[in-house]
PDB file of C-alpha atoms and ligand atoms in Angstrom:
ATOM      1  CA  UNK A  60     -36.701 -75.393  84.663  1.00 62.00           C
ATOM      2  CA  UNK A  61     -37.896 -74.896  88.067  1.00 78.00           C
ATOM      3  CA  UNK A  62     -37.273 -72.241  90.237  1.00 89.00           C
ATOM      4  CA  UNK A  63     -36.027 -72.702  93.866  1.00 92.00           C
ATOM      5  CA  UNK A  64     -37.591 -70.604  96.874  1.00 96.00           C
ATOM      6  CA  UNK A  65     -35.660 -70.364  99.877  1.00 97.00           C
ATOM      7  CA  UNK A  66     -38.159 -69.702 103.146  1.00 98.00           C
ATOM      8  CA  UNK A  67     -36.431 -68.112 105.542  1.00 97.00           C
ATOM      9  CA  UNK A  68     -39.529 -68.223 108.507  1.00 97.00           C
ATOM     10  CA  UNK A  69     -38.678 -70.220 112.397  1.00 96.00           C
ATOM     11  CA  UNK A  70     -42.603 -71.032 112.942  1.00 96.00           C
ATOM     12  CA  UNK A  71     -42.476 -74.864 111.749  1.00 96.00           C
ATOM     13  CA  UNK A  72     -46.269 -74.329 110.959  1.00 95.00           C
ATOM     14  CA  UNK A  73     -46.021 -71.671 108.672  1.00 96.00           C
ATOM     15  CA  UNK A  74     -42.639 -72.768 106.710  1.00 97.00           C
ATOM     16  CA  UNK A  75     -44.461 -76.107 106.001  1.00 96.00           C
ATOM     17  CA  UNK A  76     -47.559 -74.004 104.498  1.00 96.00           C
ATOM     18  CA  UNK A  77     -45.248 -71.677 102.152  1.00 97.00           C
ATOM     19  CA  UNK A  78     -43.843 -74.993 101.134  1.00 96.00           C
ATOM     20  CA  UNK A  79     -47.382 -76.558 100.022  1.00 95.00           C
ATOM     21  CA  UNK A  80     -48.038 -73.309  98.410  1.00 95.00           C
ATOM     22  CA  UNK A  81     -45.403 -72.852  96.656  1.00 95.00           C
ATOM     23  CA  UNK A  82     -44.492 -76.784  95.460  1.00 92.00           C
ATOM     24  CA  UNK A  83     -48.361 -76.639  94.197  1.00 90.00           C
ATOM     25  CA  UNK A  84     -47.201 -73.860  92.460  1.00 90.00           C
ATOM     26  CA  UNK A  85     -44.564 -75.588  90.600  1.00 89.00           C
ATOM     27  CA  UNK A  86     -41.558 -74.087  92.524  1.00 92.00           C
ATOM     28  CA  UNK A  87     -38.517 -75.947  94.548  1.00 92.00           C
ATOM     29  CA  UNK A  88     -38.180 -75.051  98.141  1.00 95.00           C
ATOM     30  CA  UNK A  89     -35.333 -74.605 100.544  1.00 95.00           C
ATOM     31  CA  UNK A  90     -36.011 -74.342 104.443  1.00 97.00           C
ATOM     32  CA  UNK A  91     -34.146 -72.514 107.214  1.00 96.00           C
ATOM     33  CA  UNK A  92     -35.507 -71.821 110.271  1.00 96.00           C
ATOM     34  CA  UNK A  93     -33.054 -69.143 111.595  1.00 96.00           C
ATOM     35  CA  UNK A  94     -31.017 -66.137 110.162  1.00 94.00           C
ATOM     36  CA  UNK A  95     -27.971 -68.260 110.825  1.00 94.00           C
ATOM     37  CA  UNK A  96     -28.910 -71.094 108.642  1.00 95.00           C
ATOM     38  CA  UNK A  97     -30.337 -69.718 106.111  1.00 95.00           C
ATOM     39  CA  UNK A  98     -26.793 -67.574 105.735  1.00 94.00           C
ATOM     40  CA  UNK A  99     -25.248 -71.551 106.415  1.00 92.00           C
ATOM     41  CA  UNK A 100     -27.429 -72.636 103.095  1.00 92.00           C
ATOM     42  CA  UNK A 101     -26.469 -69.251 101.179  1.00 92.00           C
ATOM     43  CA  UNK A 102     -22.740 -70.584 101.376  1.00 88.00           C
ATOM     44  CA  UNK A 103     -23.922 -73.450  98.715  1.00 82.00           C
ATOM     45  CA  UNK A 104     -27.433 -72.779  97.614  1.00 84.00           C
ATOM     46  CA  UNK A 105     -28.220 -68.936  95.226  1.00 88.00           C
ATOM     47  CA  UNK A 106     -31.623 -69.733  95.247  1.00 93.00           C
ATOM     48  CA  UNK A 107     -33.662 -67.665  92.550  1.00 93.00           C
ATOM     49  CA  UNK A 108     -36.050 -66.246  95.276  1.00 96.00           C
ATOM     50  CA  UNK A 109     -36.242 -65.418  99.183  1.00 97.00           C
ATOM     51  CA  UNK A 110     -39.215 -65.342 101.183  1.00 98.00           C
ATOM     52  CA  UNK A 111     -37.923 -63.659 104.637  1.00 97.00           C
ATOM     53  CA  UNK A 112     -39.154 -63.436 107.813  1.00 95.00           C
ATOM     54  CA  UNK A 113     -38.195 -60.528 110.138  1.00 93.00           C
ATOM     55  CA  UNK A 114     -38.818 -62.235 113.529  1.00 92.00           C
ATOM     56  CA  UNK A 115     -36.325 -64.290 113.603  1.00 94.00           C
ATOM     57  CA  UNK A 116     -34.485 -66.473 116.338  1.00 91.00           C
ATOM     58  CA  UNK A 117     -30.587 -65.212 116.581  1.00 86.00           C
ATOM     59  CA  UNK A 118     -29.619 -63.031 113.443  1.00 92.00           C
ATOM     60  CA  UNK A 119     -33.136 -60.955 112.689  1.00 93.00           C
ATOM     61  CA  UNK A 120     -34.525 -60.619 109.157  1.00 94.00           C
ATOM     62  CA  UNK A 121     -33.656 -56.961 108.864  1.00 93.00           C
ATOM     63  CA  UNK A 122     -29.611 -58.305 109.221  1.00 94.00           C
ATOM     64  CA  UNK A 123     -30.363 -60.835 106.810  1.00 95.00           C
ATOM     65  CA  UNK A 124     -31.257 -58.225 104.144  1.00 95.00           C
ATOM     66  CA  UNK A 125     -28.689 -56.532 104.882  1.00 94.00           C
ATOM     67  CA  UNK A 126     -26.018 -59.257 104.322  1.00 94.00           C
ATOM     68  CA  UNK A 127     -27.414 -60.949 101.241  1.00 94.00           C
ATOM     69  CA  UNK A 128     -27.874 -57.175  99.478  1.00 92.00           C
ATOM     70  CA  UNK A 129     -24.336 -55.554 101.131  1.00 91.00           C
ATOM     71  CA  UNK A 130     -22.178 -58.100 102.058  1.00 90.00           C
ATOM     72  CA  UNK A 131     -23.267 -60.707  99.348  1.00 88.00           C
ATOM     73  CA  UNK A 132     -24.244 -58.467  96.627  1.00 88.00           C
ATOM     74  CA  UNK A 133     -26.930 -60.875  95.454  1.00 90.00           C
ATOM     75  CA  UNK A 134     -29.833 -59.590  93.486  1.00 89.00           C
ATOM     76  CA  UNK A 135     -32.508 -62.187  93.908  1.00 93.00           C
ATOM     77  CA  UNK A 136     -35.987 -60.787  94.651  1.00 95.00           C
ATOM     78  CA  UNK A 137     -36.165 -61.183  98.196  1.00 96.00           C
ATOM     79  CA  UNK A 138     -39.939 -60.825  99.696  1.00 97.00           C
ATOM     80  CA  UNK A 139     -40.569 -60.066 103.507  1.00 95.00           C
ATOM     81  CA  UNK A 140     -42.791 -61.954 105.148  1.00 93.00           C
ATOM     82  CA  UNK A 141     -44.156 -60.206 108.617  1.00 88.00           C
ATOM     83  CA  UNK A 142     -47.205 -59.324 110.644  1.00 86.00           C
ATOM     84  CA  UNK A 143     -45.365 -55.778 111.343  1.00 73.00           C
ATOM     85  CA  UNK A 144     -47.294 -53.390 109.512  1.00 72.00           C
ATOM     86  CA  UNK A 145     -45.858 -49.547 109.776  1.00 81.00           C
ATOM     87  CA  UNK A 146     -45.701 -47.857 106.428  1.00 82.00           C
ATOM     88  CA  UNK A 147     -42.645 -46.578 107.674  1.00 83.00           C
ATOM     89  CA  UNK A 148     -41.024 -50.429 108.506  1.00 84.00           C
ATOM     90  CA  UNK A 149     -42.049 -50.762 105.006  1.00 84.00           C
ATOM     91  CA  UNK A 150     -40.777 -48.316 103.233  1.00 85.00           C
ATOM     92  CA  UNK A 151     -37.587 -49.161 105.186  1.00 87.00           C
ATOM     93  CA  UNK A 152     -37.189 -52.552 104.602  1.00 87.00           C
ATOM     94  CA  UNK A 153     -38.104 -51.790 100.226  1.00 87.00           C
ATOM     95  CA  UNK A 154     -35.424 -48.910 100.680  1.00 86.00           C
ATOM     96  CA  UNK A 155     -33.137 -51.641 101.911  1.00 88.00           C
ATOM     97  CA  UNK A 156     -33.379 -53.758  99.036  1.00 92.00           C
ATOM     98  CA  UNK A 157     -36.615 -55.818  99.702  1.00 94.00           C
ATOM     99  CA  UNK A 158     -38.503 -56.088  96.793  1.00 93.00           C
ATOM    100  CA  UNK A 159     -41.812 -56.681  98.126  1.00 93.00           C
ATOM    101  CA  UNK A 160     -43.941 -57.180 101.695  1.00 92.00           C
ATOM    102  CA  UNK A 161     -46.110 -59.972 101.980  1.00 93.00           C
ATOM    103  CA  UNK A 162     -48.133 -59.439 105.682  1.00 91.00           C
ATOM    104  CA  UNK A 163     -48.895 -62.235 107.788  1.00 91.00           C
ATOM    105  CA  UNK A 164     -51.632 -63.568 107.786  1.00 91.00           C
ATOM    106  CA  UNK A 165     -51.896 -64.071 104.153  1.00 92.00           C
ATOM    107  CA  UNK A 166     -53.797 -66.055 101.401  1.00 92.00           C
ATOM    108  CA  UNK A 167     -52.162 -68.736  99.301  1.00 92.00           C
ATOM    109  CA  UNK A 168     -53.261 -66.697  96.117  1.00 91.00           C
ATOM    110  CA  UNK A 169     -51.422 -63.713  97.813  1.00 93.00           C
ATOM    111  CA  UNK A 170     -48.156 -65.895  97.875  1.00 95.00           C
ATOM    112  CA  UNK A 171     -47.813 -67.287  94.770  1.00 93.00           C
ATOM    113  CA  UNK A 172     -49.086 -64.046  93.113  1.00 92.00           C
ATOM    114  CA  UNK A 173     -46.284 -61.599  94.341  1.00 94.00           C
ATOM    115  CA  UNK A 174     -43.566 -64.690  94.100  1.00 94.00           C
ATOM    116  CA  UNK A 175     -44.742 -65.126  90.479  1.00 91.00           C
ATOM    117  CA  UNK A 176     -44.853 -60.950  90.006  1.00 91.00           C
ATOM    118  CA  UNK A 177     -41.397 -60.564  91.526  1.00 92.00           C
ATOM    119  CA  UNK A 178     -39.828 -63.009  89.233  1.00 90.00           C
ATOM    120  CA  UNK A 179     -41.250 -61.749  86.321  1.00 86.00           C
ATOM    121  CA  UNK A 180     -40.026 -58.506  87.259  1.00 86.00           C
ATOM    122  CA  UNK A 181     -36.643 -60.316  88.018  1.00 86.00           C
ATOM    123  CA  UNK A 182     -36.392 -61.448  84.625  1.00 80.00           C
ATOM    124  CA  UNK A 183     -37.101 -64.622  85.137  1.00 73.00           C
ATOM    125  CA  UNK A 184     -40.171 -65.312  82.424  1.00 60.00           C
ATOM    126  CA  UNK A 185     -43.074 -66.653  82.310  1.00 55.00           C
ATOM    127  CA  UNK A 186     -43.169 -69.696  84.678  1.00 55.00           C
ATOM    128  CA  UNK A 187     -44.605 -73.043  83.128  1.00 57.00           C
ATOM    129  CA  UNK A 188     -47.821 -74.632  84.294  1.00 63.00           C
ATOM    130  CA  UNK A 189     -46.370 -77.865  85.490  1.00 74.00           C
ATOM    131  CA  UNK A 190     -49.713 -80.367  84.661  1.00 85.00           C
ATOM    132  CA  UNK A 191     -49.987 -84.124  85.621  1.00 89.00           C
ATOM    133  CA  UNK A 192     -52.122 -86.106  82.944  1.00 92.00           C
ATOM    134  CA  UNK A 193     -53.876 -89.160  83.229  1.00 94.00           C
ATOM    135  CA  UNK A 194     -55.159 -90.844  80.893  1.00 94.00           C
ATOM    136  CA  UNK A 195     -57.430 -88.712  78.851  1.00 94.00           C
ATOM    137  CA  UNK A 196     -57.360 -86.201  82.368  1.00 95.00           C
ATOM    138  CA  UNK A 197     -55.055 -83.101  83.420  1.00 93.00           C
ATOM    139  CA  UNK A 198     -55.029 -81.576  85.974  1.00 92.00           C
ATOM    140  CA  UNK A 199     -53.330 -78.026  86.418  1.00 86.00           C
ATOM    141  CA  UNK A 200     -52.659 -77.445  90.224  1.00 82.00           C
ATOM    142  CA  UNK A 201     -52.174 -73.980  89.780  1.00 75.00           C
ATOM    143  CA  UNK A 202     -54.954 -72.904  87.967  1.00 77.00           C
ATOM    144  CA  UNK A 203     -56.801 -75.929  89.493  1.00 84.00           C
ATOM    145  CA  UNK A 204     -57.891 -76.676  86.375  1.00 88.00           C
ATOM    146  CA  UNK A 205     -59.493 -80.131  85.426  1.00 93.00           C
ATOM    147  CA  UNK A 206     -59.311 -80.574  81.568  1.00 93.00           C
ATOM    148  CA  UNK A 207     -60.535 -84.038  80.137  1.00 92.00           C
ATOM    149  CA  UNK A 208     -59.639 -83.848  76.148  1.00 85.00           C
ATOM    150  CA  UNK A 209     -60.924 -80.330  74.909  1.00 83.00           C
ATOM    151  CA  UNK A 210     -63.621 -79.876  77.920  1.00 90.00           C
ATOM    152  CA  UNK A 211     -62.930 -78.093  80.781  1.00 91.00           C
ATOM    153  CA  UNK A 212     -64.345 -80.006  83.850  1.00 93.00           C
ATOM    154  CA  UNK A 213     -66.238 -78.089  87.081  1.00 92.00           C
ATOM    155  CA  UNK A 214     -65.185 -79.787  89.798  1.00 93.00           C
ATOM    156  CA  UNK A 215     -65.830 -78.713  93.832  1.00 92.00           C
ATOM    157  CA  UNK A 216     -62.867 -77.689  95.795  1.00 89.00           C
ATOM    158  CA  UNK A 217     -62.717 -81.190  97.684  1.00 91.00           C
ATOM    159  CA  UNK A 218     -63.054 -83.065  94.131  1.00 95.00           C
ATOM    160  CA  UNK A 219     -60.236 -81.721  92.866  1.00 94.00           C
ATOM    161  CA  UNK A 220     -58.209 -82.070  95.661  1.00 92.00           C
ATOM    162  CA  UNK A 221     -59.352 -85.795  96.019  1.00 95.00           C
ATOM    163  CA  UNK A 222     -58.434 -86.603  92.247  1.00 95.00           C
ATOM    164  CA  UNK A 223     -55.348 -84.220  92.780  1.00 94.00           C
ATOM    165  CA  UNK A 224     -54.238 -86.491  95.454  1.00 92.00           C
ATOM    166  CA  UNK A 225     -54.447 -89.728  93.196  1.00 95.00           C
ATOM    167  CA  UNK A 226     -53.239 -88.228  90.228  1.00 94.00           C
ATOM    168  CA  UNK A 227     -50.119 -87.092  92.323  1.00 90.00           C
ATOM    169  CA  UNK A 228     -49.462 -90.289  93.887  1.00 90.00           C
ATOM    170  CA  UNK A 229     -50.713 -93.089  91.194  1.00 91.00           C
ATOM    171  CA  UNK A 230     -49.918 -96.259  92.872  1.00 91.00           C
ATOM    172  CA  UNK A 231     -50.722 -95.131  96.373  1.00 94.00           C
ATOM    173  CA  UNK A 232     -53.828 -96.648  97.881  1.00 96.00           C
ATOM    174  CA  UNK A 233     -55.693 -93.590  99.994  1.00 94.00           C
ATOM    175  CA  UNK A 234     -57.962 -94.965 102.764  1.00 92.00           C
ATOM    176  CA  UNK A 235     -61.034 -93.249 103.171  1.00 90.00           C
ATOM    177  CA  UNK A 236     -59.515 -91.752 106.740  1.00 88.00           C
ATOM    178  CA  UNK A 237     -56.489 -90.573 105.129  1.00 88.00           C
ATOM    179  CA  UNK A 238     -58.389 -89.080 102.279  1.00 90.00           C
ATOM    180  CA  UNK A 239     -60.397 -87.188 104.524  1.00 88.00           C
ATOM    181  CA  UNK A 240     -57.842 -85.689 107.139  1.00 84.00           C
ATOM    182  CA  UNK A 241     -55.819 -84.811 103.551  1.00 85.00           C
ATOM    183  CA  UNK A 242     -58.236 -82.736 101.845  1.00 87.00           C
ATOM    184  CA  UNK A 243     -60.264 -81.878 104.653  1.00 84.00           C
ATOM    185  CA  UNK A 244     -57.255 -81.059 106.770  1.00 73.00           C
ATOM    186  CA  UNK A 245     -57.898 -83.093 109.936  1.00 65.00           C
ATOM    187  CA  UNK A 246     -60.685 -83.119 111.783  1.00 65.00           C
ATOM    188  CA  UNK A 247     -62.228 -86.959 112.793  1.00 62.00           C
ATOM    189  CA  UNK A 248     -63.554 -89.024 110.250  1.00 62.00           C
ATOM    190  CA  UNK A 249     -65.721 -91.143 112.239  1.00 63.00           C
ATOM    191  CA  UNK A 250     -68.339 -93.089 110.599  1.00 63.00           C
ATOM    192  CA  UNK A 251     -69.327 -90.512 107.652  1.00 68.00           C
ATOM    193  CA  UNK A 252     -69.990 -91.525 104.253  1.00 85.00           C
ATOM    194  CA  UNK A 253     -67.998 -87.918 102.793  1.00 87.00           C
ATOM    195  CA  UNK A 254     -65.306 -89.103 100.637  1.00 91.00           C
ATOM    196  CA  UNK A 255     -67.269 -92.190  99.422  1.00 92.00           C
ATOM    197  CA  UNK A 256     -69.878 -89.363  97.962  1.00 93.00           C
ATOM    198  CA  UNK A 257     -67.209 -86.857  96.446  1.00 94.00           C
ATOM    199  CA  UNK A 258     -65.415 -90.056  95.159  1.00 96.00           C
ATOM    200  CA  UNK A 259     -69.096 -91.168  93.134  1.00 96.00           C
ATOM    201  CA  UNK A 260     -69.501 -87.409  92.242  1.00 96.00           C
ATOM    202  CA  UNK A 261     -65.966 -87.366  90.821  1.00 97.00           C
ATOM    203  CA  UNK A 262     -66.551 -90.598  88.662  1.00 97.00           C
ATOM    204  CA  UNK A 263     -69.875 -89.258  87.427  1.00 96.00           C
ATOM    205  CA  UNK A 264     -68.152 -85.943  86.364  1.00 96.00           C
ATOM    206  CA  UNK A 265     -65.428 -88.228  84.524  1.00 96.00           C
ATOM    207  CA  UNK A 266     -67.987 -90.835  83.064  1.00 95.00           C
ATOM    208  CA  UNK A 267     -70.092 -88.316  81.445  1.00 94.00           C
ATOM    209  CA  UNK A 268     -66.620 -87.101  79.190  1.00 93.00           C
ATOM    210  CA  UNK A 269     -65.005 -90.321  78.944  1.00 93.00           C
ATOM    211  CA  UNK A 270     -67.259 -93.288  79.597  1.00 93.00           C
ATOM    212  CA  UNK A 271     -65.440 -96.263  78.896  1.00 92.00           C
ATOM    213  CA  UNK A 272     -62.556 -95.628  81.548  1.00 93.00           C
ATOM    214  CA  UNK A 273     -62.481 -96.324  85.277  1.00 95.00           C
ATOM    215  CA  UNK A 274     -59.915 -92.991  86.694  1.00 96.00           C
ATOM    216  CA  UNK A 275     -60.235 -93.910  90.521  1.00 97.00           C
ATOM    217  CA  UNK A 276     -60.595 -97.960  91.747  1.00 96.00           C
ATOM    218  CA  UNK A 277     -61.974 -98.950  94.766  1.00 96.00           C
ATOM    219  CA  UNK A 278     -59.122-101.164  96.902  1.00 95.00           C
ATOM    220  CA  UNK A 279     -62.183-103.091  98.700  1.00 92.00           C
ATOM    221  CA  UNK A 280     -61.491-102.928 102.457  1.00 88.00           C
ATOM    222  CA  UNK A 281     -58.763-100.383 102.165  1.00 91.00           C
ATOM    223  CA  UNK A 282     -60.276 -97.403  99.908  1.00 93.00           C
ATOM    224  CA  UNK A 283     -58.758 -95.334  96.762  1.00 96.00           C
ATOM    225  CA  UNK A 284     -56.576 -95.612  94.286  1.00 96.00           C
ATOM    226  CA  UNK A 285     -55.820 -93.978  90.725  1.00 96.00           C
ATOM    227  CA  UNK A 286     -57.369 -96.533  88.291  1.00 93.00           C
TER     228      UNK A 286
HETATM  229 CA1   CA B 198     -40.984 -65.379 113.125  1.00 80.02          CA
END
């Protein structure tokens, strides 16, 4: 089963990186931008975790708490998310039934490491590593682990996320462009020759374990696909 996260956080920029995070993670997410909706959402959605914001447009995050632990009585692990940093905030907020404080600005690992820890502590188990297979390949996004039959495989950062990509979306064809502004988060392509040499690093890595298959095809004139 997956779990569902609701993000309660109004910066656009940030909700959209707690969702990568946490989907790559293996967990649903639910987005409200304001105190208001995300009470709006609470009406029909108990989701099994709350990330919360404090600075909040309308109803702050400190109200928020207050309803979903007073007036709601639920007992999901809810996890502040804020750049305010006084031990005594703190303390405040964990006497108020926050179960943990993640501070802005904070790492991926960060994330999915107290989310995980929280839900544990919640009861909730172990969570599954959700893996995507192809062929003899799997990949484990949350480990970001590359396994090809018994035989672990050491891939560079922008490998995996290249093969990642394609294993995610078989079907899709990935232009060399796209590829680029994907795993190496924007920035101009321009003429380069980058993904053409992680792709022919990636397919060596792959040959050497399983040389009779093709795992990524060139599109000619377009660029990548899953193979
Ligand atoms: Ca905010």
């Amino acid at each position: 089963m997956q779990y569902n996260i609701l993000i309660v956080e109004d910066e656009a920029d940030i909700s959209g990186l707690l969702v990568n995070i946490l989907k790559e993670a293996g967990f649903g997410t639910i987005q409200a931008y304001s105190g208001t909706e995300a009470k709006l959402l609470l009406e029909n959605h108990i989701p099994d975790l709350i990330l919360l914001d404090l600075m909040l447009p309308g109803m702050p995050g400190e109200e928020l708490l207050w309803y979903i632990r007073e007036e709601k009585q639920y007992s999901m692990p809810i996890l502040i998310l804020s750049a305010k940093t006084a031990v005594s905030h703190k303390v405040d907020l964990l006497k108020n039934g926050a179960d943990d404080y993640i501070t802005k600005p904070f790492e991926p690992e960060e994330v999915t490491a107290r989310v995980e820890a929280s839900l544990r502590r919640a009861g909730k188990g172990a969570i599954p590593e959700q893996s995507l297979t192809h062929k003899k390949l799997t990949l484990c996004p949350q480990s970001r682990k590359a396994v090809m039959g018994e035989t672990e495989l050491v891939l560079t950062a922008h490998e995996y996320d290249i093969l990642l990509l394609l294993i995610k979306n078989p079907g899709k064809v990935y232009s060399r462009e796209s590829l680029y502004e994907l795993v190496w988060q924007g920035g101009y392509y321009g003429e380069n020759n980058t993904v053409n040499v992680h792709v022919s690093n990636i397919r060596k890595k792959l040959k050497e374990h399983d040389p009779d298959q093709e795992y990524i095809k060139t599109v000619y004139g377009i660029g990548f696909k899953l193979s």
